[in-house]
PDB file of C-alpha atoms in Angstrom:
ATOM      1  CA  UNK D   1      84.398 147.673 101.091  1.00 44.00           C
ATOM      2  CA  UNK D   2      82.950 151.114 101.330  1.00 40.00           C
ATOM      3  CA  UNK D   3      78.801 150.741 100.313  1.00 45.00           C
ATOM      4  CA  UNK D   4      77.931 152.926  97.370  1.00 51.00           C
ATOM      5  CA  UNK D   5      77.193 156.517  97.220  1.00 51.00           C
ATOM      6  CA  UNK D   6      73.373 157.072  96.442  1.00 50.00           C
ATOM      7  CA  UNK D   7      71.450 160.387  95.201  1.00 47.00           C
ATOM      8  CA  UNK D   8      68.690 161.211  97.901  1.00 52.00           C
ATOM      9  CA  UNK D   9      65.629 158.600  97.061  1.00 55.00           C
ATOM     10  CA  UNK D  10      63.566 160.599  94.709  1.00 70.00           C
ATOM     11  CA  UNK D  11      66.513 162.584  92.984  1.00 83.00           C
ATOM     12  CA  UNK D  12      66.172 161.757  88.819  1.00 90.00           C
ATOM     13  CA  UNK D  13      69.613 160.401  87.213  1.00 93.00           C
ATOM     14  CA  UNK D  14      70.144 160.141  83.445  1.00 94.00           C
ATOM     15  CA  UNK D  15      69.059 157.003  81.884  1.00 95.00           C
ATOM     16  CA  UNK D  16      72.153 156.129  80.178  1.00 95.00           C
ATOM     17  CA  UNK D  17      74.404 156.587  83.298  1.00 93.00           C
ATOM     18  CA  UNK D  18      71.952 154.352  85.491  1.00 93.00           C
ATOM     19  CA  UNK D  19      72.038 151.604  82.843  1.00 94.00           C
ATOM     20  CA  UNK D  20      75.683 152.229  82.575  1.00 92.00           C
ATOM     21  CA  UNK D  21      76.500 152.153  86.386  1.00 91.00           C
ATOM     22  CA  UNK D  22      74.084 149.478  86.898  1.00 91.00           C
ATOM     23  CA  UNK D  23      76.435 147.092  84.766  1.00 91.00           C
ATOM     24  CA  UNK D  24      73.889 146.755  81.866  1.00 92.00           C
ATOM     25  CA  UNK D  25      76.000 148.174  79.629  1.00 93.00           C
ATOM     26  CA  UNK D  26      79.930 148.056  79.077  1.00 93.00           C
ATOM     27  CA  UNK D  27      80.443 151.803  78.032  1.00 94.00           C
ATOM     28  CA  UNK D  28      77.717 154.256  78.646  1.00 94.00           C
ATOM     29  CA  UNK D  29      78.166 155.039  75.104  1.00 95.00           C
ATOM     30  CA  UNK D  30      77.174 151.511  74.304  1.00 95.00           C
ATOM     31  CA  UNK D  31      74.104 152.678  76.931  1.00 95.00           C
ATOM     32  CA  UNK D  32      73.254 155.747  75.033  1.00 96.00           C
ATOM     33  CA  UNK D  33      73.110 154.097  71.608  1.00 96.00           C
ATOM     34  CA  UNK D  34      70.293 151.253  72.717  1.00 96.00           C
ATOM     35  CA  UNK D  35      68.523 154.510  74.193  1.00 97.00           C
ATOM     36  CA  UNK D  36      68.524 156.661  70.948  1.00 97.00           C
ATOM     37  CA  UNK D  37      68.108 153.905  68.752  1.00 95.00           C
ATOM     38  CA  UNK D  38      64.601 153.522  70.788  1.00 95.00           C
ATOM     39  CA  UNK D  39      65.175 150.343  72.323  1.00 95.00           C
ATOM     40  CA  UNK D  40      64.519 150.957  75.571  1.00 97.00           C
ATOM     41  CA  UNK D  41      61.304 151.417  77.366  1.00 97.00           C
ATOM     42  CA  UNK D  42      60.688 152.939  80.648  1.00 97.00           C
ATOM     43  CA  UNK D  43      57.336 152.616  82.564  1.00 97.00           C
ATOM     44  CA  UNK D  44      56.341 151.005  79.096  1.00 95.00           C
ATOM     45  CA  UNK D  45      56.893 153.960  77.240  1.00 96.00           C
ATOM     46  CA  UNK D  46      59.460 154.198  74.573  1.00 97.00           C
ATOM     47  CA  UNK D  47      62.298 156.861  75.088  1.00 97.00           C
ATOM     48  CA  UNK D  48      64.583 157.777  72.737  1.00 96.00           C
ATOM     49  CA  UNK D  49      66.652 160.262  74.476  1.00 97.00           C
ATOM     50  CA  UNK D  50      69.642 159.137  76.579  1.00 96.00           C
ATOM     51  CA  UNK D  51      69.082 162.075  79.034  1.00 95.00           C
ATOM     52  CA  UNK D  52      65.498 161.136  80.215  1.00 96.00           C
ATOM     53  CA  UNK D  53      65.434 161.062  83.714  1.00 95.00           C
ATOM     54  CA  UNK D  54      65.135 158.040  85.580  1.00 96.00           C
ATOM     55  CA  UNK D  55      63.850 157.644  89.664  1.00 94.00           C
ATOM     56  CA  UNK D  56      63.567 154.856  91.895  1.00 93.00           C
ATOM     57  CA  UNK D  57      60.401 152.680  91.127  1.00 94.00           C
ATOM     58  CA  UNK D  58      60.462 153.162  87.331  1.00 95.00           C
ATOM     59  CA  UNK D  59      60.813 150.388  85.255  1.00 97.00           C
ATOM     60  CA  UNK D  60      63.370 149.759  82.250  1.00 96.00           C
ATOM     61  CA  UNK D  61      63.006 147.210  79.430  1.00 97.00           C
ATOM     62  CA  UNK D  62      65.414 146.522  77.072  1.00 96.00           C
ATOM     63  CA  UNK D  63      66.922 143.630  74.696  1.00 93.00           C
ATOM     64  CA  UNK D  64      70.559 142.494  76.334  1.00 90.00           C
ATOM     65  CA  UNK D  65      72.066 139.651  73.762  1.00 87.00           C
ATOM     66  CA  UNK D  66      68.938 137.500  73.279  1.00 93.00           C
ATOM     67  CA  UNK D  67      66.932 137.880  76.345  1.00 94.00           C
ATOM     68  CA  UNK D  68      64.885 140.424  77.365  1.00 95.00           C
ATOM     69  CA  UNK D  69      65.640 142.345  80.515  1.00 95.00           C
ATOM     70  CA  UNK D  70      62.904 143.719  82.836  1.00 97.00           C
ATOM     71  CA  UNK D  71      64.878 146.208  86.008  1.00 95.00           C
ATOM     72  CA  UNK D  72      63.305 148.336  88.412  1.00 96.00           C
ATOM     73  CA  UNK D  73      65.273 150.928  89.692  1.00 93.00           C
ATOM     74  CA  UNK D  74      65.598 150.563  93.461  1.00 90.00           C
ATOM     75  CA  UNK D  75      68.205 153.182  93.889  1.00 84.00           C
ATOM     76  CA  UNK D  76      70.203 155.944  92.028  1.00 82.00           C
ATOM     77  CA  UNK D  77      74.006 155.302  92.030  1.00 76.00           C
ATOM     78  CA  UNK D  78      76.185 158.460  91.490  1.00 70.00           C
ATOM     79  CA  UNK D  79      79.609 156.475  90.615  1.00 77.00           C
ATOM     80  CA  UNK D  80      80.033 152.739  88.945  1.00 78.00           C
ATOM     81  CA  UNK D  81      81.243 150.869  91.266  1.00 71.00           C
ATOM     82  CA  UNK D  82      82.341 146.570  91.086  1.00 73.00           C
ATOM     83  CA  UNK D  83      80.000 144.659  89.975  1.00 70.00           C
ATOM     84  CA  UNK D  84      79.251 143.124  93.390  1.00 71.00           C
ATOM     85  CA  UNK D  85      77.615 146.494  94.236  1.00 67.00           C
ATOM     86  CA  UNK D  86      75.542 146.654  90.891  1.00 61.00           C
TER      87      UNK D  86
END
């Protein structure tokens, strides 16, 4: 199994994708909605835009079915790979 591509360490991705590629989220449409409708923080600050820019080290909290989820981003993925990866 080929290990996945990663984005230098301090290059910003979109928040949705990460989420999405991560396995968080089904669709990163599901991804983007949970961002707009301001349900997401990151670093402890609410975003509501699905294209803030996310880097290794931050820190994303959000509500996944009925418990809450606290991630740090260790790495930028630039393709969703299986879920063994994620």
């Amino acid at each position: 199994m080929t290990p996945a591509k990663h984005v230098g360490d301090d290059q910003p991705v979109r928040l949705d994708k990460w989420l999405w590629c991560a396995r968080f989220f089904k669709t990163r449409g599901l991804a983007a909605k949970q961002v707009s409708g301001g349900h997401v923080r990151v670093n402890g600050a609410r975003v509501t835009k699905p294209a803030t820019s996310v880097k290794p080290g931050d820190v994303m909290t959000f509500v996944q079915g009925n418990a809450v989820k606290v991630v740090r981003m260790n790495a930028a993925a630039t393709r969703r790979g299986p879920a063994p990866e994620a």
